Amino acid sequence: MTISEENYIKVIYHLSLVSPKGVNTNAIAGMLDTKASSVTDMLKKLSEKELVSYQKYQGVTLTDKGFYSAKMIVRKHRLWEVFLVDKLNFSWDEVHEIAEELEHIKSENLINKLDAFLDFPSFDPHGDPIPNADGEIKKINKLLLSETELNKEYQCVGVKDSSSEFLQYLDKQKIALGSKITVKEKESFDDTLLVQIDSRQLTISNKIANNLYVK
Amino acid sequence: MTISEENYIKVIYHLSLVSPKGVNTNAIAGMLDTKASSVTDMLKKLSEKELVSYQKYQGVTLTDKGFYSAKMIVRKHRLWEVFLVDKLNFSWDEVHEIAEELEHIKSENLINKLDAFLDFPSFDPHGDPIPNADGEIKKINKLLLSETELNKEYQCVGVKDSSSEFLQYLDKQKIALGSKITVKEKESFDDTLLVQIDSRQLTISNKIANNLYVK
DNA sequence: TATTATTTTTAGTTTTGCCTAAATTTTTAG
DNA sequence: CTAAAAATTTAGGCAAAACTAAAAATAATA
């Protein structure tokens, strides 16, 4: 697979988690910052290679082969993110772009040795699960902070939005994966939350609460 | 720079260490397993970008800018090789191809953090020097085993040929970087050497002796 | 249902990096 | 010094992956 093909497969994978019935040409174009006509060209090629099943005008889904390939790319991306944060001391808002390049390095042996070196992590620095060498993904029962019950203690386990703006906001508020969070009050007018984080009190907007996963 | 451009710059760098007056089109084509006409095309482009100075039929040399770029690519290649051997437990004959891919990852920050993580190594697993962040290269006075004096102790510090066949031969004979080597006898007929390595005696062909650096 | 509006595909180009074949320049040898 | 050999460049093309503009299919709405 070329780098371009891998990028398409990865995007189709992420989009199909949201729309499993078939991914739109335009949605793919949007994610890859390219034009719909270019997407159509590539879908034909990926279909030839039996990585996707594609019927004109009907959207696209991954074949088993495409699905496995996608998970291997995601595996590489997330393992490299762990490496960058845990070993090279990058912060969690700096690693995405570098991992976008590293995920295309070919050697399977490399990625399995990296996995071992990192002690077989199950989650990346943003709390997203890392597929193992067989493509299996550990699921956890996480929910958004906005969906939690009042006065019950949760633990922060991931972010939905992993833009550097959001991650830097969390850093500023000293909210990290592992932080204990309890919602004390909910303002019904704008859904602002009053929360206790570790030992601090904090007011959190609905937008933030909709992008933070807890369990 | 594209990956292809980087590969040309790197090859021109290596060849210009041997022929500093100008590198031949055919020599570049040979190293990159491509055709002379393709090389000509690329030399024009690199010349446009002021990475090389190139005059038709007269060979090519790197500009200062091209020379610095080349050293940064070599730096990345060799640092990744150290990482693969020291941290991921690859053997020295397996790392070249993977490093050929890793050397094209763009982030400068990444490579400097990797350098720090590895404790600023000066040499790669094959004994080749690693340029520092400024492009400076530590020189050592090494010579080929075939050029040594009889009954004088040397230390193995590098290989000239780093093909996996040669490296695996050295592994089999338990010759590693750091091994102490003394030439006891030299057979004048075929230049075969009788050497003492650490505490063993070994007969070594001229071909081997011409590819092993000692100091 | 008819007719817009939107989405998607087709057709035709562009750029990058490669190719072959032919022409040109440089080098080597008689 | 000239002719043959070797090296290099030019010319013309191809495939991948993108693009624009136009056509076709599907979806939305009056």
Coordinates of C-alpha atoms (C1' of nucleotides) in Angstrom, one line a residue:
Chain A
M1 CA 0.0 0.0 0.0
T2 CA 1.2 3.5 -0.8
I3 CA 1.1 6.2 1.9
S4 CA -1.9 7.8 0.1
E5 CA -3.8 4.5 0.0
E6 CA -3.1 4.0 3.7
N7 CA -4.4 7.4 4.5
Y8 CA -7.6 6.7 2.7
I9 CA -8.1 3.3 4.4
K10 CA -7.5 5.0 7.8
V11 CA -10.0 7.7 7.2
I12 CA -12.6 5.3 5.9
Y13 CA -12.0 3.3 9.1
H14 CA -12.6 6.2 11.4
L15 CA -15.6 7.4 9.5
S16 CA -17.1 3.9 9.4
L17 CA -17.1 3.8 13.2
V18 CA -19.6 6.6 13.0
S19 CA -21.5 5.6 9.8
P20 CA -21.2 1.8 9.6
K21 CA -23.6 1.5 6.7
G22 CA -21.3 3.2 4.2
V23 CA -19.0 6.2 4.2
N24 CA -19.7 9.2 1.9
T25 CA -17.3 10.4 -0.8
N26 CA -17.6 13.9 0.5
A27 CA -16.9 12.9 4.1
I28 CA -13.6 11.3 3.0
A29 CA -12.7 14.3 0.9
G30 CA -13.3 16.6 3.9
M31 CA -11.1 14.5 6.2
L32 CA -8.3 14.3 3.7
D33 CA -8.6 17.9 2.6
T34 CA -8.9 16.8 -1.0
K35 CA -11.7 16.9 -3.7
A36 CA -14.5 14.4 -4.2
S37 CA -13.3 13.6 -7.6
S38 CA -10.0 12.5 -6.3
V39 CA -11.7 10.3 -3.7
T40 CA -13.7 8.6 -6.4
D41 CA -10.5 7.8 -8.3
M42 CA -9.0 6.3 -5.2
L43 CA -12.1 4.3 -4.2
K44 CA -11.9 2.6 -7.6
K45 CA -8.3 1.6 -6.9
L46 CA -8.9 0.4 -3.4
S47 CA -11.9 -1.6 -4.7
E48 CA -9.7 -3.2 -7.3
K49 CA -7.3 -4.2 -4.5
E50 CA -10.3 -5.6 -2.5
L51 CA -9.6 -3.3 0.5
V52 CA -13.1 -1.7 0.2
S53 CA -16.4 -2.6 -1.3
Y54 CA -17.6 0.2 -3.4
Q55 CA -20.6 0.7 -5.6
K56 CA -21.1 3.9 -7.5
Y57 CA -23.1 6.5 -5.6
Q58 CA -23.7 4.1 -2.7
G59 CA -20.8 4.9 -0.4
V60 CA -18.0 2.6 0.7
T61 CA -17.3 0.1 3.4
L62 CA -14.1 -1.7 4.3
T63 CA -13.7 -5.4 3.5
D64 CA -12.2 -7.7 6.1
K65 CA -8.8 -7.2 4.6
G66 CA -9.3 -3.4 4.5
F67 CA -10.5 -3.4 8.1
Y68 CA -7.5 -5.4 9.3
S69 CA -5.1 -3.1 7.4
A70 CA -6.8 -0.1 9.0
K71 CA -6.4 -1.4 12.4
M72 CA -2.7 -2.1 11.8
I73 CA -2.2 1.5 10.7
V74 CA -4.1 2.8 13.8
R75 CA -1.9 0.4 15.9
K76 CA 1.2 1.9 14.5
H77 CA 0.0 5.5 15.0
R78 CA -1.0 5.0 18.6
L79 CA 2.1 3.0 19.6
W80 CA 4.3 5.7 18.1
E81 CA 2.4 8.3 20.1
V82 CA 3.1 6.3 23.3
F83 CA 6.7 6.2 22.4
L84 CA 6.9 9.9 21.8
V85 CA 5.2 10.8 25.1
D86 CA 6.6 8.2 27.4
K87 CA 10.1 7.9 26.1
L88 CA 10.9 11.2 24.3
N89 CA 8.9 13.4 26.6
F90 CA 6.7 15.0 24.0
S91 CA 3.5 16.5 25.4
W92 CA 0.2 14.9 24.3
D93 CA -0.7 17.8 22.1
E94 CA 2.5 17.6 20.0
V95 CA 2.5 14.0 18.9
H96 CA -0.3 13.6 16.4
E97 CA 1.4 15.0 13.3
I98 CA 4.7 13.1 13.9
A99 CA 2.8 9.9 14.4
E100 CA 1.0 10.6 11.1
E101 CA 4.3 10.1 9.4
L102 CA 5.6 7.3 11.6
E103 CA 2.5 5.2 11.0
H104 CA 3.6 4.6 7.4
I105 CA 6.9 2.9 8.3
K106 CA 6.5 -0.6 6.9
S107 CA 8.3 -3.2 9.1
E108 CA 5.9 -5.4 11.1
N109 CA 8.9 -6.6 13.1
L110 CA 9.6 -3.0 14.1
I111 CA 6.2 -2.4 15.4
N112 CA 6.1 -5.6 17.4
K113 CA 9.4 -4.8 19.0
L114 CA 8.3 -1.3 19.7
D115 CA 5.2 -2.7 21.3
A116 CA 7.3 -4.9 23.6
F117 CA 9.7 -2.0 24.4
L118 CA 6.7 0.0 25.5
D119 CA 5.4 -2.9 27.6
F120 CA 2.3 -3.7 25.4
P121 CA 0.3 -0.6 26.2
S122 CA -3.5 -0.8 25.7
F123 CA -4.2 2.9 25.3
D124 CA -2.5 5.8 23.7
P125 CA -1.8 9.2 25.4
H126 CA -5.3 10.4 24.5
G127 CA -7.0 7.4 26.0
D128 CA -7.7 5.7 22.6
P129 CA -7.3 1.9 22.5
I130 CA -4.3 0.4 20.7
P131 CA -5.1 -2.7 18.6
N132 CA -2.8 -5.6 19.5
A133 CA -0.8 -7.6 16.9
D134 CA -3.9 -9.6 15.9
G135 CA -6.1 -6.4 15.5
E136 CA -8.0 -6.9 18.8
I137 CA -9.1 -3.8 20.6
K138 CA -9.7 -3.6 24.3
K139 CA -13.0 -1.9 24.9
I140 CA -13.8 0.1 28.1
N141 CA -17.1 1.5 29.3
K142 CA -16.4 5.1 29.0
L143 CA -18.9 8.0 28.9
L144 CA -18.8 11.7 28.4
L145 CA -18.4 13.9 31.4
S146 CA -21.7 15.6 30.2
E147 CA -23.5 12.2 30.7
T148 CA -22.4 11.5 34.2
E149 CA -24.5 11.3 37.4
L150 CA -24.2 14.1 40.0
N151 CA -22.0 13.5 43.1
K152 CA -20.5 10.2 41.8
E153 CA -16.8 9.9 41.4
Y154 CA -15.4 9.2 37.9
Q155 CA -11.9 8.9 36.5
C156 CA -10.8 10.8 33.4
V157 CA -9.8 8.2 30.7
G158 CA -9.8 9.9 27.4
V159 CA -10.6 12.8 25.1
K160 CA -13.0 12.9 22.2
D161 CA -11.5 16.1 20.6
S162 CA -7.7 15.8 20.5
S163 CA -6.9 19.1 19.0
S164 CA -4.0 20.8 20.6
E165 CA -6.2 23.7 21.7
F166 CA -8.4 21.4 23.8
L167 CA -5.4 19.4 25.1
Q168 CA -3.6 22.6 26.1
Y169 CA -6.8 23.8 27.9
L170 CA -6.8 20.6 29.9
D171 CA -3.1 21.0 30.7
K172 CA -3.8 24.5 31.9
Q173 CA -6.6 23.3 34.2
K174 CA -4.4 20.4 35.3
I175 CA -6.8 17.8 34.1
A176 CA -5.0 14.7 33.0
L177 CA -5.9 11.1 32.2
G178 CA -6.3 9.5 35.6
S179 CA -7.7 12.6 37.3
K180 CA -10.6 11.9 39.6
I181 CA -13.7 13.9 38.7
T182 CA -17.1 14.4 40.5
V183 CA -19.8 16.6 39.1
K184 CA -21.2 18.7 42.0
E185 CA -23.8 20.8 40.2
K186 CA -25.3 21.2 36.8
E187 CA -26.6 24.6 35.6
S188 CA -29.7 23.8 33.6
F189 CA -29.6 27.1 31.7
D190 CA -26.4 26.4 29.8
D191 CA -25.3 23.0 31.0
T192 CA -22.3 24.4 32.7
L193 CA -20.9 22.0 35.3
L194 CA -19.4 22.6 38.7
V195 CA -16.9 19.8 39.2
Q196 CA -14.4 18.7 41.7
I197 CA -11.2 17.6 40.1
D198 CA -8.7 15.8 42.4
S199 CA -9.0 18.4 45.3
R200 CA -9.9 21.5 43.2
Q201 CA -13.3 23.0 42.3
L202 CA -13.8 24.1 38.7
T203 CA -16.5 25.4 36.4
I204 CA -16.6 23.6 33.1
S205 CA -18.5 24.5 30.0
N206 CA -20.8 22.1 28.2
K207 CA -18.4 22.1 25.2
I208 CA -15.6 20.8 27.4
A209 CA -17.8 18.2 29.1
N210 CA -18.8 16.9 25.8
N211 CA -15.2 16.1 24.8
L212 CA -13.9 14.5 28.0
Y213 CA -14.4 10.8 28.5
V214 CA -14.6 9.3 32.1
K215 CA -15.5 6.0 33.5
Chain B
M1 CA 12.4 18.1 0.1
T2 CA 10.6 15.0 -1.1
I3 CA 11.8 11.5 -0.1
S4 CA 13.2 11.1 -3.6
E5 CA 15.1 14.3 -3.4
E6 CA 16.5 13.4 -0.1
N7 CA 17.6 10.0 -1.4
Y8 CA 19.5 11.7 -4.2
I9 CA 21.1 14.2 -1.9
K10 CA 22.2 11.4 0.4
V11 CA 23.7 9.4 -2.4
I12 CA 25.5 12.4 -3.8
Y13 CA 26.9 13.0 -0.3
H14 CA 28.3 9.5 0.1
L15 CA 29.7 9.5 -3.4
S16 CA 31.3 12.9 -3.0
L17 CA 33.3 11.6 0.0
V18 CA 35.1 9.4 -2.5
S19 CA 35.1 11.7 -5.5
P20 CA 35.1 15.2 -4.1
K21 CA 35.7 16.8 -7.5
G22 CA 32.3 15.9 -8.8
V23 CA 30.0 12.9 -8.8
N24 CA 29.1 11.1 -12.0
T25 CA 25.5 10.7 -13.3
N26 CA 26.1 7.0 -13.8
A27 CA 27.4 6.5 -10.3
I28 CA 24.3 8.0 -8.8
A29 CA 22.1 5.9 -11.1
G30 CA 23.9 2.8 -9.9
M31 CA 23.4 3.6 -6.3
L32 CA 19.7 4.4 -6.7
D33 CA 19.0 1.6 -9.0
T34 CA 17.6 4.0 -11.6
K35 CA 18.5 5.2 -15.1
A36 CA 21.0 7.9 -16.0
S37 CA 18.3 9.9 -17.7
S38 CA 16.2 10.0 -14.5
V39 CA 19.3 11.2 -12.6
T40 CA 19.8 14.1 -15.1
D41 CA 16.1 15.1 -14.6
M42 CA 16.6 15.2 -10.8
L43 CA 19.9 17.0 -11.0
K44 CA 18.2 19.8 -12.8
K45 CA 15.6 20.1 -10.1
L46 CA 18.1 19.9 -7.2
S47 CA 20.2 22.6 -9.0
E48 CA 17.1 24.8 -9.3
K49 CA 16.7 24.4 -5.5
E50 CA 20.4 25.3 -5.0
L51 CA 21.1 22.0 -3.3
V52 CA 23.7 21.0 -5.8
S53 CA 25.9 22.8 -8.3
Y54 CA 25.5 21.1 -11.6
Q55 CA 26.9 21.8 -15.1
K56 CA 25.9 19.5 -18.0
Y57 CA 28.4 16.7 -18.6
Q58 CA 30.6 17.9 -15.7
G59 CA 29.3 16.0 -12.8
V60 CA 27.7 17.4 -9.7
T61 CA 28.8 18.6 -6.2
L62 CA 26.7 19.6 -3.2
T63 CA 26.3 23.3 -2.3
D64 CA 26.7 24.2 1.4
K65 CA 23.0 24.0 1.7
G66 CA 22.9 20.6 0.1
F67 CA 25.9 19.4 2.2
Y68 CA 24.1 20.4 5.4
S69 CA 20.9 18.7 4.3
A70 CA 22.8 15.5 3.5
K71 CA 24.4 15.5 7.0
M72 CA 21.0 15.9 8.6
I73 CA 19.7 12.9 6.7
V74 CA 22.7 10.9 7.7
R75 CA 22.3 12.0 11.2
K76 CA 18.7 10.8 11.3
H77 CA 19.6 7.5 9.6
R78 CA 22.3 6.7 12.1
L79 CA 20.4 7.9 15.2
W80 CA 17.5 5.6 14.3
E81 CA 20.0 2.8 13.8
V82 CA 21.2 3.3 17.3
F83 CA 17.7 3.3 18.6
L84 CA 16.8 0.1 16.8
V85 CA 19.9 -1.7 18.1
D86 CA 20.2 -0.3 21.6
K87 CA 16.5 0.0 22.5
L88 CA 14.6 -2.4 20.4
N89 CA 17.2 -5.1 20.3
F90 CA 17.6 -5.4 16.6
S91 CA 20.9 -6.9 15.4
W92 CA 23.2 -4.7 13.5
D93 CA 22.5 -6.5 10.2
E94 CA 18.8 -5.8 10.3
V95 CA 18.6 -2.1 10.8
H96 CA 19.7 -0.5 7.6
E97 CA 16.5 -0.9 5.6
I98 CA 14.2 0.3 8.4
A99 CA 16.4 3.3 9.0
E100 CA 16.2 4.1 5.3
E101 CA 12.5 4.8 5.9
L102 CA 12.8 6.4 9.3
E103 CA 15.4 8.9 8.0
H104 CA 12.7 10.7 6.0
I105 CA 10.5 11.6 9.0
K106 CA 10.5 15.3 9.1
S107 CA 10.4 16.8 12.6
E108 CA 13.7 18.3 13.8
N109 CA 12.4 18.4 17.3
L110 CA 11.9 14.6 17.1
I111 CA 15.4 13.9 16.1
N112 CA 16.9 16.1 18.7
K113 CA 14.8 14.4 21.4
L114 CA 15.7 11.0 20.1
D115 CA 19.4 12.1 20.2
A116 CA 19.0 13.1 23.9
F117 CA 17.1 9.8 24.7
L118 CA 20.0 7.9 23.2
D119 CA 22.5 9.9 25.2
F120 CA 24.0 11.8 22.3
P121 CA 25.8 8.9 20.6
S122 CA 28.8 9.7 18.4
F123 CA 28.8 6.5 16.4
D124 CA 26.2 4.2 15.0
P125 CA 26.1 0.4 15.4
H126 CA 28.5 0.0 12.4
G127 CA 31.0 2.4 13.8
D128 CA 30.0 5.3 11.4
P129 CA 30.1 8.8 13.0
I130 CA 26.8 10.5 13.7
P131 CA 26.7 14.3 12.8
N132 CA 25.5 16.4 15.7
A133 CA 22.7 18.9 15.5
D134 CA 25.0 21.4 13.9
G135 CA 26.3 18.9 11.4
E136 CA 29.6 18.4 13.0
I137 CA 31.2 15.0 12.7
K138 CA 33.6 13.4 15.1
K139 CA 36.6 12.0 13.2
I140 CA 38.7 9.1 14.5
N141 CA 41.9 7.7 13.2
K142 CA 40.8 4.4 12.0
L143 CA 42.6 2.1 9.6
L144 CA 41.7 -1.2 7.8
L145 CA 42.8 -4.4 9.5
S146 CA 44.8 -5.1 6.3
E147 CA 46.9 -2.0 6.9
T148 CA 47.9 -2.8 10.5
E149 CA 51.3 -3.6 11.9
L150 CA 52.2 -7.1 13.1
N151 CA 52.0 -7.9 16.8
K152 CA 50.4 -4.7 17.8
E153 CA 47.0 -4.6 19.5
Y154 CA 44.1 -2.8 17.9
Q155 CA 40.5 -2.4 18.7
C156 CA 37.7 -3.1 16.2
V157 CA 35.8 0.2 15.6
G158 CA 33.8 -0.2 12.4
V159 CA 33.0 -1.9 9.2
K160 CA 33.5 -0.6 5.7
D161 CA 31.0 -3.1 4.1
S162 CA 27.9 -3.2 6.1
S163 CA 26.0 -5.8 4.1
S164 CA 24.2 -8.3 6.2
E165 CA 26.3 -11.2 4.8
F166 CA 29.5 -9.5 6.2
L167 CA 27.9 -8.5 9.5
Q168 CA 26.6 -12.1 10.0
Y169 CA 30.0 -13.5 9.2
L170 CA 31.4 -11.2 12.0
D171 CA 28.7 -12.3 14.4
K172 CA 29.5 -16.0 13.6
Q173 CA 33.2 -15.4 14.3
K174 CA 32.2 -13.4 17.5
I175 CA 33.9 -10.3 16.2
A176 CA 32.1 -7.2 17.4
L177 CA 32.9 -3.5 17.8
G178 CA 35.2 -3.2 20.7
S179 CA 36.9 -6.6 20.2
K180 CA 40.7 -6.5 20.6
I181 CA 42.6 -7.6 17.5
T182 CA 46.3 -8.4 17.0
V183 CA 47.7 -9.6 13.7
K184 CA 50.2 -12.4 14.4
E185 CA 51.2 -13.5 10.9
K186 CA 50.6 -12.4 7.4
E187 CA 50.7 -14.9 4.5
S188 CA 52.4 -13.1 1.7
F189 CA 50.9 -15.4 -1.0
D190 CA 47.3 -14.4 -0.5
D191 CA 47.4 -11.8 2.2
T192 CA 45.5 -14.1 4.6
L193 CA 46.0 -13.0 8.2
L194 CA 46.4 -15.1 11.4
V195 CA 44.9 -12.9 14.1
Q196 CA 44.3 -13.1 17.8
I197 CA 40.8 -11.8 18.6
D198 CA 40.1 -11.3 22.4
S199 CA 41.6 -14.7 23.4
R200 CA 40.9 -16.7 20.2
Q201 CA 43.1 -17.4 17.2
L202 CA 41.6 -17.0 13.8
T203 CA 42.5 -17.1 10.1
I204 CA 41.0 -14.1 8.2
S205 CA 40.9 -13.6 4.5
N206 CA 42.1 -10.5 2.8
K207 CA 38.6 -9.6 1.8
I208 CA 37.5 -9.5 5.4
A209 CA 40.6 -7.6 6.5
N210 CA 39.8 -5.0 3.9
N211 CA 36.4 -4.3 5.3
L212 CA 37.1 -4.1 9.0
Y213 CA 38.2 -0.9 10.6
V214 CA 40.4 -0.8 13.7
K215 CA 42.3 1.8 15.7
Chain C
dT1 C1' -44.8 14.7 -8.3
dA2 C1' -41.8 17.9 -10.3
dT3 C1' -38.0 20.4 -9.9
dT4 C1' -34.3 22.2 -7.5
dA5 C1' -30.2 21.2 -4.8
dT6 C1' -26.7 18.2 -3.5
dT7 C1' -23.7 14.6 -4.1
dT8 C1' -21.0 11.8 -6.9
dT9 C1' -18.8 10.5 -11.1
dT10 C1' -16.6 11.3 -15.6
dA11 C1' -13.5 13.5 -18.7
dG12 C1' -9.6 15.9 -19.5
dT13 C1' -5.1 18.2 -17.3
dT14 C1' -1.1 18.8 -14.3
dT15 C1' 3.0 17.5 -11.6
dT16 C1' 6.5 14.2 -10.0
dG17 C1' 9.5 10.8 -10.9
dC18 C1' 10.4 7.4 -13.7
dC19 C1' 11.1 5.1 -18.4
dT20 C1' 13.0 4.1 -23.6
dA21 C1' 15.2 5.6 -27.6
dA22 C1' 17.8 8.9 -30.0
dA23 C1' 21.1 12.6 -30.0
dT24 C1' 25.0 14.8 -28.2
dT25 C1' 29.3 15.4 -25.6
dT26 C1' 33.3 13.6 -23.6
dT27 C1' 36.8 10.1 -23.2
dT28 C1' 39.7 6.5 -24.9
dA29 C1' 42.4 4.2 -28.1
dG30 C1' 44.5 3.2 -32.4
Chain D
dC1 C1' 44.5 13.4 -34.5
dT2 C1' 40.6 10.9 -35.7
dA3 C1' 37.3 7.2 -34.9
dA4 C1' 35.1 4.3 -31.8
dA5 C1' 33.4 3.7 -27.1
dA6 C1' 31.3 5.4 -23.1
dA7 C1' 28.8 8.7 -20.6
dT8 C1' 25.3 12.0 -20.5
dT9 C1' 21.5 14.6 -22.0
dT10 C1' 17.2 15.5 -24.7
dA11 C1' 12.7 14.3 -26.4
dG12 C1' 8.7 12.0 -25.8
dG13 C1' 5.8 9.0 -22.8
dC14 C1' 3.7 6.6 -18.8
dA15 C1' 1.5 6.0 -14.1
dA16 C1' 0.1 7.8 -9.6
dA17 C1' -2.4 11.1 -7.4
dA18 C1' -4.0 15.3 -7.4
dC19 C1' -7.0 19.1 -9.9
dT20 C1' -11.2 21.7 -12.6
dA21 C1' -15.3 21.7 -15.1
dA22 C1' -19.1 19.3 -16.8
dA23 C1' -22.4 15.5 -16.6
dA24 C1' -25.1 12.2 -14.2
dA25 C1' -27.4 10.3 -10.2
dT26 C1' -29.6 10.8 -5.8
dA27 C1' -31.9 13.5 -2.2
dA28 C1' -34.7 17.2 -0.7
dT29 C1' -38.6 20.2 -1.0
dA30 C1' -42.3 23.0 -2.8

